[in-house]
Structures are given as C-alpha cells and as structure tokens.
Amino acid sequence: MHVLLFDDPAIRPHLLPFTFTRPVGALRCGILTIAEKWQRHLAAPTVGYLTQPYLQAKFPVCADGVVTGPALVINGAVCPDAVLVKQVLALQPGQGLYCDELLVAAHLADASLVAELVQDGLKEEKQVAEPVTVIDRPWQLFLRNGVEIRRDFALLTKGRTSQPVGDAHTIVYGAENIFIEEGVKIRAAILNAEDGPIYLGKNSQVHEGAIIKGALALCEGSHINAGANMRGDNTVGPFSKVGGEVGNSILMGYSNKGHEGYLGNSVLGEWCNLGADTNTSNLKNNYAPVKLWSHATKRFVDTGQTFCGLMMGDHSKCGINTMFNTGTVVGVGANIFGAGYPRNFIPSFSWGGAAGFETFQLPKVNEVAERVMARRNLPYDAVERGIMKVVFEVTAEDRIWEKAK
C-alpha cells in the first residue's frame, strides 16, 4: 500500500519560510522528519508527497510519478504515535480519520482518487482516540522537539544494542539513555542523559570538551565542535556542525553554527551558516510574549511564547558578530551582515543588514549555493535551481525596496 503525505492548505502557508523549499512532511522535529517517522511506524518501503507542483520533482509522489492502487493519505503536519498509528492502520477503504475538523488520514481504495477526496469527502468519518500532535506553526517545531526526540529514540533503538562510548576520558551520566550508532567518534566530552536521551547518529563526532545534555539528536555525519555547550532538546540534522551554546533548537541538515555564540529556541533550515559569534535573543527584556512574522497573514502574530529566537529559511547565511533580535524570521537565500540589529523580518533573497537591504539576485544566490553544496559532493542541479526560481518570484512582494525603485 502506498503512503502519501499531503500538504494541508490550511497549514502549509503558516510554516513558511521552511515550506518554501520542502513539503510539510519533510520538516525535521526530533531525530527524524515527519515523513521518516510515518515510514518507520508503518514499515513502508517509501513515502510519497502530495505537495506544491514546483516541489514535486524533488519530493515526488512516487518514483515514476504515477500512483495506482490503495493508499493511506496522511496529513504531513501530524506526528505519529503508537495509538494514532494503530487507528490509521485500522482504516477501511473510504474511511477518514479526523481530529475535530482536521483530516488526519484517509484510506483510499484507489490513490488516483485523491482529487475526489478533497472535493467530495469520504464515505465515513472517524475521530481520533486522543488529541494528535500537529506542527502547524514554526515555533511548534522547537516546542515539540524534546518530546519527539524521546519518541524517535524509542522507535529507532528498540531491540538494538548501542555501540560503546569507547573513550576513557568521556564522562557519562545515564548511560542507559544513550545510543551510539556505528562510526561515532567521541573525545573527552561530557554526556548527561539523566533528563533525556542522547542519540549519536552514524559517523557523527563529538569533539573535545563538548558538554551535552539530553535530550539531543546528533544525526548522521554531524559534528559537535570542541567546547560546545548543548543545553537540551536540541537536534543537529545530518551533515551539520555546531559549536558555542545551543538550547532547544533545530538545524534541519547541512547547516553550520560552528563557532561561539548563542542559539536558543530557534530553527534553521538546510544549507544555512551562522558566522562566528552570531547571537540570537530568545527573550524580550520585558518578558512579553514574542511576536513573529507570518508569511501567511503578512503581519506579526503573537506566538504566545516567552522564549522564541530565530527562524531561518534554507540557503540563508549571516556574517560574523550578527545580532538577531527576539523572534526574527529570515527567508530563503538571504545574506545578512554588518553592525547593529537587523529588522525582525528579513525577506527571502535579501542582501544587507541593519543599514538596509538590497536584493540578492538569483544568479548570485545560485553561484553561492552551487559552491556550498559542492563542498558536500552534492549537485545544485536544475531541480534545485527551479525551486529557488519559484521562491524568488513568489517572495518578490516581500522585498519592499524593489517597489520603491
């Protein structure tokens, strides 16, 4: 049976800028992306995406682009748990599973009938046994990260044996809550898993003097640099590097915060880089709830959170000593530098800082992206360029300085 994750049109716009460049189901929260969670829970060989047309080449519905036969169609914003998975598997053809008005999942006898599902609904509607976890706003990613690390840890390690720490100079607390995959290298670090699990992915490295407090997910090929202070509920996505002080934050993958500086209650997309001594404020001086720019509503919205730092879209970067104010949103393909605090909303393809912005033109963005991805032996191909071209076009209205010319 096919497993297809769909972008809920009522949710996807509220998860921008991260969903400019990926389906909702490809967001990482915990150790795994939402799609990877469902794939493992359902023991599915692959997971397909029902997403925006311009993303379909990179995130296809299936290998050949044509799906026939029965399918489970699942809301890409919903994180699975044991109870929910049991209900989804019990669905019969024509049945849909809802959480109040939210469609969680549906069983289709013929996957080609997805359009009819959207238009005409289902033969029978059932309600979930208990409330589900829905990632419907960017800050939900870091708020749910600790819980999702724990769930993913249990899912990934059940019935398996961890590799040993293998370093006489590393101090370990709560060893039963630490899982080490093959190829991991640890040197003279402190691993404290008493309050949450620590997962060290394949071929990852923990360097000298790093202090790690669980819950923590260090994904495949990633590094925690010497002297880093990982304060808990952190995810370092695949092939990333992290240093300095980090608390309750997510790097989705292929991103670097390699130097000193604080990152807290924040989410970075892929191919991001924070220059040395970049700092994010995650708490206002008056302790008021943080407001965050919403691409969906084109205004700042109240998160209801006292702590909220930086939301940075894919391929964005900042120079040394950059200071991000509380609740800053950076779009895709931005380059930020200079003294002072830049504005709290930095549109996609911005070039500049507190002194003002101009447009980071697409050919130059492409040049940088090609160089950066080549360092990881990955191509910046026509598919990647096509996605960036669409994002550049749809975000033009946010670059207000272009309208003044």
Tab-separated table of N, CA and C in Angstrom, residues 1 12 63 82 110 124 132 146 165 214 240 259 285 302 313 320 354 358 372 387:
chain	number	residue	atom	x	y	z
A	1	MET	N	0.841	-1.206	0.000
A	1	MET	CA	0.000	0.000	0.000
A	1	MET	C	0.870	1.248	0.000
A	12	ARG	N	0.146	24.639	5.542
A	12	ARG	CA	1.420	24.901	4.868
A	12	ARG	C	1.824	26.369	4.854
A	63	ALA	N	8.252	7.012	-7.339
A	63	ALA	CA	9.429	7.024	-8.201
A	63	ALA	C	9.097	7.365	-9.649
A	82	ALA	N	1.997	5.675	18.872
A	82	ALA	CA	1.526	4.290	18.792
A	82	ALA	C	0.008	4.200	18.663
A	110	ASP	N	-8.272	3.591	-4.216
A	110	ASP	CA	-7.525	3.939	-5.427
A	110	ASP	C	-6.858	5.288	-5.196
A	124	GLU	N	-17.064	7.699	5.199
A	124	GLU	CA	-17.246	7.573	6.649
A	124	GLU	C	-16.134	8.324	7.368
A	132	VAL	N	-4.014	14.684	18.667
A	132	VAL	CA	-2.781	14.382	17.946
A	132	VAL	C	-1.831	15.576	17.995
A	146	GLY	N	11.786	18.202	22.128
A	146	GLY	CA	12.192	17.297	23.195
A	146	GLY	C	11.335	16.047	23.241
A	165	VAL	N	30.844	3.771	24.278
A	165	VAL	CA	31.427	5.114	24.211
A	165	VAL	C	32.859	5.035	23.694
A	214	GLY	N	20.962	15.809	27.455
A	214	GLY	CA	19.813	15.318	26.710
A	214	GLY	C	18.551	16.080	27.070
A	240	SER	N	25.827	18.409	9.642
A	240	SER	CA	25.882	19.776	10.160
A	240	SER	C	27.002	19.887	11.190
A	259	HIS	N	30.814	28.135	15.519
A	259	HIS	CA	31.646	28.961	16.408
A	259	HIS	C	30.897	29.364	17.677
A	285	ASN	N	13.297	41.860	26.799
A	285	ASN	CA	13.683	42.463	28.084
A	285	ASN	C	12.500	42.658	29.020
A	302	ASP	N	1.169	36.890	17.356
A	302	ASP	CA	1.572	36.557	18.719
A	302	ASP	C	1.784	35.051	18.823
A	313	GLY	N	15.209	30.377	6.915
A	313	GLY	CA	14.944	29.501	5.787
A	313	GLY	C	16.211	28.984	5.131
A	320	ILE	N	29.973	37.430	10.610
A	320	ILE	CA	30.429	37.385	11.993
A	320	ILE	C	29.765	38.488	12.819
A	354	ALA	N	21.369	45.888	9.240
A	354	ALA	CA	20.682	46.970	9.928
A	354	ALA	C	20.696	48.264	9.119
A	358	GLU	N	19.319	45.322	-0.047
A	358	GLU	CA	19.052	45.286	-1.473
A	358	GLU	C	18.787	43.838	-1.839
A	372	VAL	N	28.538	25.886	-2.172
A	372	VAL	CA	28.296	25.303	-0.845
A	372	VAL	C	27.939	23.829	-0.947
A	387	ILE	N	13.402	25.217	-8.026
A	387	ILE	CA	12.735	25.557	-6.768
A	387	ILE	C	13.092	26.968	-6.338
